[in-house]
mmCIF file of C-alpha atoms and ligand atoms in Angstrom:
data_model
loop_
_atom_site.group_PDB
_atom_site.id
_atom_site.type_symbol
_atom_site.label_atom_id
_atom_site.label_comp_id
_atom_site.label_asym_id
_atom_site.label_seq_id
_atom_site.Cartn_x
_atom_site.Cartn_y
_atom_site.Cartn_z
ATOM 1 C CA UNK A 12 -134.026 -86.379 -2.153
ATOM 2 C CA UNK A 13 -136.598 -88.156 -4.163
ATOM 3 C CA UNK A 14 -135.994 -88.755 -7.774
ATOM 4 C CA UNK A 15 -139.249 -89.798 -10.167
ATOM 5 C CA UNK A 16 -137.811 -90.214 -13.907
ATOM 6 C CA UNK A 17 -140.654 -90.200 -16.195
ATOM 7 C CA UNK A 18 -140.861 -91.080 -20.586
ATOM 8 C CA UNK A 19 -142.007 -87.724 -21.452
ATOM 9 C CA UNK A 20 -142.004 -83.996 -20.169
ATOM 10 C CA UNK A 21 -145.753 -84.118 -19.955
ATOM 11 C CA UNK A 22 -145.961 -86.679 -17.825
ATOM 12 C CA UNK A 23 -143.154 -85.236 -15.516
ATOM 13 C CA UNK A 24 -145.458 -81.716 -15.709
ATOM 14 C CA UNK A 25 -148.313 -83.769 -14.904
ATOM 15 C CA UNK A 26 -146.818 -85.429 -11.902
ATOM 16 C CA UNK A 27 -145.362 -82.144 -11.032
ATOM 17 C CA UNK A 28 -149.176 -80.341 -11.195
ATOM 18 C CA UNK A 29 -149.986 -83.130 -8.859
ATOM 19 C CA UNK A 30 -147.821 -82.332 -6.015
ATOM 20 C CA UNK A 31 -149.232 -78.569 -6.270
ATOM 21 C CA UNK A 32 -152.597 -79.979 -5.970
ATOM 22 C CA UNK A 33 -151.804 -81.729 -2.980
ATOM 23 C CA UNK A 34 -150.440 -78.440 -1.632
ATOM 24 C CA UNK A 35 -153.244 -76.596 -2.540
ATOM 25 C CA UNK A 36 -155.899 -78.644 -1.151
ATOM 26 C CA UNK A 37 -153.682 -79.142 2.313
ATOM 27 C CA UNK A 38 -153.099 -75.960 3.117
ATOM 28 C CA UNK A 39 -155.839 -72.737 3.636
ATOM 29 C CA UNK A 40 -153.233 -70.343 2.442
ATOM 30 C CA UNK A 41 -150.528 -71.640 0.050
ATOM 31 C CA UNK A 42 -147.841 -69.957 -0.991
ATOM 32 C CA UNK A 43 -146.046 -71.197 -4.395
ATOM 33 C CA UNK A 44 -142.851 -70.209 -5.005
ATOM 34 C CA UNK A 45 -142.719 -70.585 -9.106
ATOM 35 C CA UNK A 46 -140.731 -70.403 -12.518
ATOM 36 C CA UNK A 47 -140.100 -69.551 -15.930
ATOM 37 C CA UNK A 48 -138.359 -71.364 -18.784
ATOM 38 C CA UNK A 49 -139.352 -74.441 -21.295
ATOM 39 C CA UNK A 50 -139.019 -76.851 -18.209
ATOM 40 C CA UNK A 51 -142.174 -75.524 -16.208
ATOM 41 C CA UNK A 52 -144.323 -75.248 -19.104
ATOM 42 C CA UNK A 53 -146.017 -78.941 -18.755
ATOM 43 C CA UNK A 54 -146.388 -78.248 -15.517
ATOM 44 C CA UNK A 55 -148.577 -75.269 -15.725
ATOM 45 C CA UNK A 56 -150.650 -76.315 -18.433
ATOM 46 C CA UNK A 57 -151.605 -79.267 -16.504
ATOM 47 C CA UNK A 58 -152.195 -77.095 -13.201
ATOM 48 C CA UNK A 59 -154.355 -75.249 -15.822
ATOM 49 C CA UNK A 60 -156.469 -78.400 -16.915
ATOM 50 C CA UNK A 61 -156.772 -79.231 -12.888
ATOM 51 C CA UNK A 62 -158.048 -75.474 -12.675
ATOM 52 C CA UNK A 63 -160.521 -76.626 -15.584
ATOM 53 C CA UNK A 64 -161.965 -79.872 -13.526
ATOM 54 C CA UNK A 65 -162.250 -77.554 -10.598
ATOM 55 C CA UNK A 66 -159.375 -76.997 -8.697
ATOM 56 C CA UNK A 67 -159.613 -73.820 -6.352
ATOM 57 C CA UNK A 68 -156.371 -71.496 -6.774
ATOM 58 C CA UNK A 69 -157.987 -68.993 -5.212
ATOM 59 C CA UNK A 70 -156.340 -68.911 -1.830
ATOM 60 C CA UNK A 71 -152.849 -69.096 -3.511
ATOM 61 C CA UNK A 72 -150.444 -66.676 -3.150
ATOM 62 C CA UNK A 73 -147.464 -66.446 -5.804
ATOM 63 C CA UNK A 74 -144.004 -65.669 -5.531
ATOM 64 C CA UNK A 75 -141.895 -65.463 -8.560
ATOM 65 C CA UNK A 76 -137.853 -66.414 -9.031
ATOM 66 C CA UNK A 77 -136.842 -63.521 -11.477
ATOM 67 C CA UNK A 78 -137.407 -60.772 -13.844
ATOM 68 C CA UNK A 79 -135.536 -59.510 -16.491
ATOM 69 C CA UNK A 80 -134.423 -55.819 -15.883
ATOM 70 C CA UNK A 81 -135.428 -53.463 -18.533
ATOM 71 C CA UNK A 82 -138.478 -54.954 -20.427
ATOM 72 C CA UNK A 83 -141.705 -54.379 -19.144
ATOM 73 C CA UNK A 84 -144.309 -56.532 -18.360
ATOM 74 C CA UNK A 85 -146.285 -56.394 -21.319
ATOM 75 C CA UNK A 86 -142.591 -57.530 -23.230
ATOM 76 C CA UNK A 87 -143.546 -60.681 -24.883
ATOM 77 C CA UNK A 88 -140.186 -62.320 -23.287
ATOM 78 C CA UNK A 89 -140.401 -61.185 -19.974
ATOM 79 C CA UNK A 90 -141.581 -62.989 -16.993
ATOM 80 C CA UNK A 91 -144.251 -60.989 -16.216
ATOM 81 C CA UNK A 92 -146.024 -61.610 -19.759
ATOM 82 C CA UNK A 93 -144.689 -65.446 -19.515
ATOM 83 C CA UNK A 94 -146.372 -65.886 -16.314
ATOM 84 C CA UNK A 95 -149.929 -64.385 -17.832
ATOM 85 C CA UNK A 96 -149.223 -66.828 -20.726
ATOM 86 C CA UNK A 97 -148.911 -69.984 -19.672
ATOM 87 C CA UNK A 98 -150.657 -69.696 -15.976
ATOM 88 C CA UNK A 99 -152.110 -66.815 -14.785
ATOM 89 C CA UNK A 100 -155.049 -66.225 -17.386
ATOM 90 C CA UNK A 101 -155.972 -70.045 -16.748
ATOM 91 C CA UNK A 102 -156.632 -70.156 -13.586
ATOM 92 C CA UNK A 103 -157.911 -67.760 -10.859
ATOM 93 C CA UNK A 104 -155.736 -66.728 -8.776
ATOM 94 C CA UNK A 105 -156.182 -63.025 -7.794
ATOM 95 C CA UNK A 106 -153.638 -60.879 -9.401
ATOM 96 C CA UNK A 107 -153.258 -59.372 -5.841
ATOM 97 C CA UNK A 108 -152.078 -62.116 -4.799
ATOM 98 C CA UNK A 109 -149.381 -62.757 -7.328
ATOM 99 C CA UNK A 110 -145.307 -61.276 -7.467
ATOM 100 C CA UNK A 111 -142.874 -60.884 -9.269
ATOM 101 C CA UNK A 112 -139.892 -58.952 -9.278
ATOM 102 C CA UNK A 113 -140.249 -55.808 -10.954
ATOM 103 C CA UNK A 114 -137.543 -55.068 -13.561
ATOM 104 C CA UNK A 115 -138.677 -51.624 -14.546
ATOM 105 C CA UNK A 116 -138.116 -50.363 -10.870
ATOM 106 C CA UNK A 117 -135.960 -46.799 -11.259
ATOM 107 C CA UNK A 118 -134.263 -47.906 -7.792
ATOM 108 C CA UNK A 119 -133.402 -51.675 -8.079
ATOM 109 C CA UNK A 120 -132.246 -51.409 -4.710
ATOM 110 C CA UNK A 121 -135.519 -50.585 -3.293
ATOM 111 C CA UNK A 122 -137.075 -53.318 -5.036
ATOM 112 C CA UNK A 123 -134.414 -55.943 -3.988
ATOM 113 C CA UNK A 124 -135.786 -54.562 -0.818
ATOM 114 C CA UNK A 125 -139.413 -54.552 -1.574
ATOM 115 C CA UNK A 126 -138.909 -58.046 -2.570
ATOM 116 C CA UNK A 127 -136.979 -59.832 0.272
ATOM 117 C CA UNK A 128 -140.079 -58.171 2.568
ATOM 118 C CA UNK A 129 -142.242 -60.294 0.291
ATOM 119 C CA UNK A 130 -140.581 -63.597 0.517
ATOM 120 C CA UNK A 131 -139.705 -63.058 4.222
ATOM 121 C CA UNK A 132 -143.062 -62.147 5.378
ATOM 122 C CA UNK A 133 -144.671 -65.344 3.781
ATOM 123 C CA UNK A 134 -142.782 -68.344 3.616
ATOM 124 C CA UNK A 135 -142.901 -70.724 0.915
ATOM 125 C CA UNK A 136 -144.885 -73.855 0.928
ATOM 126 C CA UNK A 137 -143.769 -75.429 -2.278
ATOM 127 C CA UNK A 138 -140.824 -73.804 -4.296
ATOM 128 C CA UNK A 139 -140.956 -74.752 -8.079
ATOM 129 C CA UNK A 140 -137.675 -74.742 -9.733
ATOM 130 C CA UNK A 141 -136.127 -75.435 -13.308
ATOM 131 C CA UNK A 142 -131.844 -75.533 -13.586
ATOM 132 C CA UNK A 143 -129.395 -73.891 -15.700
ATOM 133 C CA UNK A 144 -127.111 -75.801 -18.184
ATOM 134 C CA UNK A 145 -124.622 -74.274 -16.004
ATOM 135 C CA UNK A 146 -126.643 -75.474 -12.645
ATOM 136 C CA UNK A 147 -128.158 -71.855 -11.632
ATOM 137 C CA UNK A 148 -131.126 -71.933 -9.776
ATOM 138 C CA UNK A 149 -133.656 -69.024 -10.193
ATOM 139 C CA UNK A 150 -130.935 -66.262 -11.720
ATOM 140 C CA UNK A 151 -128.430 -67.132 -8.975
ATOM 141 C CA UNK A 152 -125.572 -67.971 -11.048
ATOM 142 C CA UNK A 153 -122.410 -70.042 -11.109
ATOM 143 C CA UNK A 154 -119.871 -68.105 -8.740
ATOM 144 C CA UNK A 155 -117.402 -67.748 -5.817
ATOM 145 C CA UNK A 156 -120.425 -67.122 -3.446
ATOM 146 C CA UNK A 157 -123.892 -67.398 -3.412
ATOM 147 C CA UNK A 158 -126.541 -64.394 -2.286
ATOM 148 C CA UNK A 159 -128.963 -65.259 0.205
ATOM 149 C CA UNK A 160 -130.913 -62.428 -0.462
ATOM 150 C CA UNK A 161 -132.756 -60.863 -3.633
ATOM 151 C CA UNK A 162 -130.177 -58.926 -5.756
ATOM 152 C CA UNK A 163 -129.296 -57.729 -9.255
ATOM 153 C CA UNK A 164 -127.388 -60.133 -11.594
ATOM 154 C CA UNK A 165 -125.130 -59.903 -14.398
ATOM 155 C CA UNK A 166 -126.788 -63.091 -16.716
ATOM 156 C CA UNK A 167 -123.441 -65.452 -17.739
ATOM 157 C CA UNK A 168 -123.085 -66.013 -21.058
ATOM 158 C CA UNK A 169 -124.322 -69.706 -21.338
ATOM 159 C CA UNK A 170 -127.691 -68.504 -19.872
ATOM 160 C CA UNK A 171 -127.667 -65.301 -22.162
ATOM 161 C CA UNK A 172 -126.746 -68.082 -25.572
ATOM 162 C CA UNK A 173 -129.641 -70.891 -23.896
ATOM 163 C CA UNK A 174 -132.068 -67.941 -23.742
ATOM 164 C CA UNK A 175 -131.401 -66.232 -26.927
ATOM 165 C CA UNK A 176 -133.849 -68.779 -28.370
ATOM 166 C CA UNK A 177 -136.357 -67.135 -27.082
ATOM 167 C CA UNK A 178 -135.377 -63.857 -28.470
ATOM 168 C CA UNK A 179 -134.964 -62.799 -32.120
ATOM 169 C CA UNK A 180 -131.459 -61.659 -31.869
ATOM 170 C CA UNK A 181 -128.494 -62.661 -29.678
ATOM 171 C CA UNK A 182 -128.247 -58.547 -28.616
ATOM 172 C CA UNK A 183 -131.753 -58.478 -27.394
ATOM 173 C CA UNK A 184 -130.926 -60.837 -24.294
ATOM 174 C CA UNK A 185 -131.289 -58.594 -21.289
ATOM 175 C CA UNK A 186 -127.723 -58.762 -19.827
ATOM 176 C CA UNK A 187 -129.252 -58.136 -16.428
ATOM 177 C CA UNK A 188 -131.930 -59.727 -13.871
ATOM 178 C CA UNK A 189 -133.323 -59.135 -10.352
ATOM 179 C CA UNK A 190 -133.266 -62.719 -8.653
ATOM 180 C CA UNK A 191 -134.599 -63.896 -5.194
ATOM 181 C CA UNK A 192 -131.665 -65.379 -3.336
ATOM 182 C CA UNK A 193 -130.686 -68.583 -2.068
ATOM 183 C CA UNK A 194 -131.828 -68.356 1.533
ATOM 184 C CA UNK A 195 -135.489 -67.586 0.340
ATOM 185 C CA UNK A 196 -135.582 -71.122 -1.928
ATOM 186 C CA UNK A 197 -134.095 -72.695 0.549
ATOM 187 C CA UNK A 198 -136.587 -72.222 3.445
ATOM 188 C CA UNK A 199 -139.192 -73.066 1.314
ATOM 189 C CA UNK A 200 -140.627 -75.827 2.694
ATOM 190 C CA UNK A 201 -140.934 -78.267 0.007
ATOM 191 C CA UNK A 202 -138.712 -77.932 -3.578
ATOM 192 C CA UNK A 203 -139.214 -79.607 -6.956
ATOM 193 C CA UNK A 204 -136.741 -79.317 -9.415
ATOM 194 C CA UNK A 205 -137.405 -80.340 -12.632
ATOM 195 C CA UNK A 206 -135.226 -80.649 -15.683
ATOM 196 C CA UNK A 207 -135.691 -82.073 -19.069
ATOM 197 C CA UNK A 208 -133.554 -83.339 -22.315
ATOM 198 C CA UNK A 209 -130.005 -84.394 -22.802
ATOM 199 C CA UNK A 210 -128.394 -80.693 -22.388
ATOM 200 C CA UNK A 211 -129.198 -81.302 -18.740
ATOM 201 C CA UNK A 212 -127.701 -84.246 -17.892
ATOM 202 C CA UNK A 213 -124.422 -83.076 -17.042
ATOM 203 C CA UNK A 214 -125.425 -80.700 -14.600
ATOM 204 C CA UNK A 215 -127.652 -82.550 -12.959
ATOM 205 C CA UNK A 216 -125.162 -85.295 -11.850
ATOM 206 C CA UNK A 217 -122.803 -82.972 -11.096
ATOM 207 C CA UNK A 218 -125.584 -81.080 -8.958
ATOM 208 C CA UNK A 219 -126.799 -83.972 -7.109
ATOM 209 C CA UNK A 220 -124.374 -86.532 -6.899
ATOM 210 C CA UNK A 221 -121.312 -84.740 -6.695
ATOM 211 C CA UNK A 222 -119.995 -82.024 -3.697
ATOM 212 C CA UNK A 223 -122.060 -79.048 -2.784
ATOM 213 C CA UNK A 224 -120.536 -76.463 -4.201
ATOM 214 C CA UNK A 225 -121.099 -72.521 -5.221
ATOM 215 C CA UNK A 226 -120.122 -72.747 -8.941
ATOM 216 C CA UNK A 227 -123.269 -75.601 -9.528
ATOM 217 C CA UNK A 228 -125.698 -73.632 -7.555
ATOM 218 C CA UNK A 229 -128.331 -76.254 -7.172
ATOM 219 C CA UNK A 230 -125.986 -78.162 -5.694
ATOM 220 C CA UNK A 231 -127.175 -76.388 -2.547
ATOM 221 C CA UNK A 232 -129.788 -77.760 -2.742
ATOM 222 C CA UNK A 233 -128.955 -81.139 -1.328
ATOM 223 C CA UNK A 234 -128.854 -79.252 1.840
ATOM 224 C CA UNK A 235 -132.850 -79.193 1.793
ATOM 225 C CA UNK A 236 -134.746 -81.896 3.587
ATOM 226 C CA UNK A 237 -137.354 -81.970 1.319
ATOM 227 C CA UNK A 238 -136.484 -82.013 -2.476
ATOM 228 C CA UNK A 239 -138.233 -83.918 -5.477
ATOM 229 C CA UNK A 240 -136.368 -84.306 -8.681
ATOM 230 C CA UNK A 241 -138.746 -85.152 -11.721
ATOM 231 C CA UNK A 242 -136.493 -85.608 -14.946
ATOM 232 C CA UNK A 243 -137.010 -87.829 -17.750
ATOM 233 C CA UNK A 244 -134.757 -90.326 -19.424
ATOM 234 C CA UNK A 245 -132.410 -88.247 -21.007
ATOM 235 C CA UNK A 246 -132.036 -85.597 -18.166
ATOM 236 C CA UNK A 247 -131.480 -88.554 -15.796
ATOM 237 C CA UNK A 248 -128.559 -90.705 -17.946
ATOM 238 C CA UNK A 249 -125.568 -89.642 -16.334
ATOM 239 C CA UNK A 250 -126.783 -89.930 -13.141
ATOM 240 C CA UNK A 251 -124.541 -92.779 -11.148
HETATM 241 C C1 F6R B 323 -136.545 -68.910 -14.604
HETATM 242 C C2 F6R B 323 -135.511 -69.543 -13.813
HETATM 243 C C3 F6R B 323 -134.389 -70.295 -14.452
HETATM 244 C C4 F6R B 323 -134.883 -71.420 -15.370
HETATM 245 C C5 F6R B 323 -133.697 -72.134 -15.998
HETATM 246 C C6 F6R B 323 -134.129 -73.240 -16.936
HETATM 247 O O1 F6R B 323 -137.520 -68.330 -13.776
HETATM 248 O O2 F6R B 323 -135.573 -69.431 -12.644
HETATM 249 O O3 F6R B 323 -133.575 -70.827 -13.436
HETATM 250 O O4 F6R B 323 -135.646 -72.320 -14.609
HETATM 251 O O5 F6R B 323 -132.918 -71.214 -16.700
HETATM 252 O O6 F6R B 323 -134.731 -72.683 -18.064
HETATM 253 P P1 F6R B 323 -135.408 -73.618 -19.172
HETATM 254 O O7 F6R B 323 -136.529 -74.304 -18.506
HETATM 255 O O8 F6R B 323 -135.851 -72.677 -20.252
HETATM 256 O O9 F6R B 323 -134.343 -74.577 -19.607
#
């Protein structure tokens, strides 16, 4: 695992926008397995700025964690509209070529499906990730097992409280997500984790430096060869 601490977020999201740069210019094809959330904001607006100074996304092809189930894409919290926000109208990459999970679908079965055909078809070159306060990665969530594959989740109710910010009222939080599974993250050939701010702390020592273990999900993720860890100062105190 490789661990850069940095002062601020934005120079963690630049650092982070770096390594996708490298990807993108090293491979004809890239696939970029990304995220949603405060965390991976800093990231994409630098990605953007890179796009700016001429940076070809072109050739990318995107994968995304999770969607909310029930709001649509044009919902001004879900994924779908987040993604369009903060990356997607900044840069060109060719809405063909971009996924996520779709949390309108009448049979969520089917597109649990739909989506593992995705992710196994094309695997990922560089999987971005953000963490839970209670250590889930994508919407896989604290439990007795973990799902390799995509699948429907019941949101716990630390995730439904951390998101609420986002929302106007508490009752608002979607209860339920679609979430690519474990085994898709972690074949992924390269994974970047990032976390920010003091509410992180905790989990991230207990994710990293203590036992794998299927109630911290990303503790899994010590299991991966390749992993980079950007955090900054406070995210990174408790860490031994
Ligand atoms: C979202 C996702 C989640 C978030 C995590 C952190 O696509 O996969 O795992 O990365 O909940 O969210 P923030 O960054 O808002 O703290």
């Amino acid at each position: 695992m490789k661990l850069r601490v940095f002062a601020t977020k934005e120079e963690g999201g630049l650092y982070g926008a770096s390594l996708v740069e490298r990807v993108v210019e090293g491979i004809s094809h890239p696939v970029l397995g990304l995220a949603t959330g405060a965390t991976v904001t800093p990231l994409y607006a630098a990605l953007a700025r890179l796009h700016r100074s001429g940076l070809d996304l072109s050739q990318c092809t995107t994968i995304n964690l999770d969607e909310y189930i029930g709001l649509p894409p044009d919902h001004p919290q879900s994924y779908h509209h987040f993604m369009d926000e903060h990356l997607f109208r900044h840069v060109n990459i060719p809405p063909t070529q971009v996924h996520i999970p779709d949390g309108m679908a009448a049979d969520l079965t089917a597109e649990c499906s739909r989506y593992d055909a995705i992710v196994t078809r094309q695997r990922i070159d560089f999987q971005l990730l953000g963490i839970g306060v209670n250590g889930h990665i994508g919407f896989n969530e604290p439990s007795h097992i973990l799902q390799s594959n995509t699948h429907v989740v019941t949101l716990r109710q630390e995730t439904l409280l951390h998101n609420a910010k986002f929302f106007e009222d508490y009752a608002e939080v979607p209860k339920l997500a679609i979430t690519m599974g474990v085994q898709a993250i972690l074949q992924a050939k390269q994974i970047v984790l990032m976390a920010f701010g003091a509410e992180k702390a905790p989990v991230i020592a207990r994710a990293f430096f203590g036992d794998v273990r299927t109630d911290v999900p990303a503790s899994i993720l010590q299991l991966h060869q390749d992993v980079t860890l950007i955090l900054d100062a406070q995210s990174a105190r408790e860490l031994p």
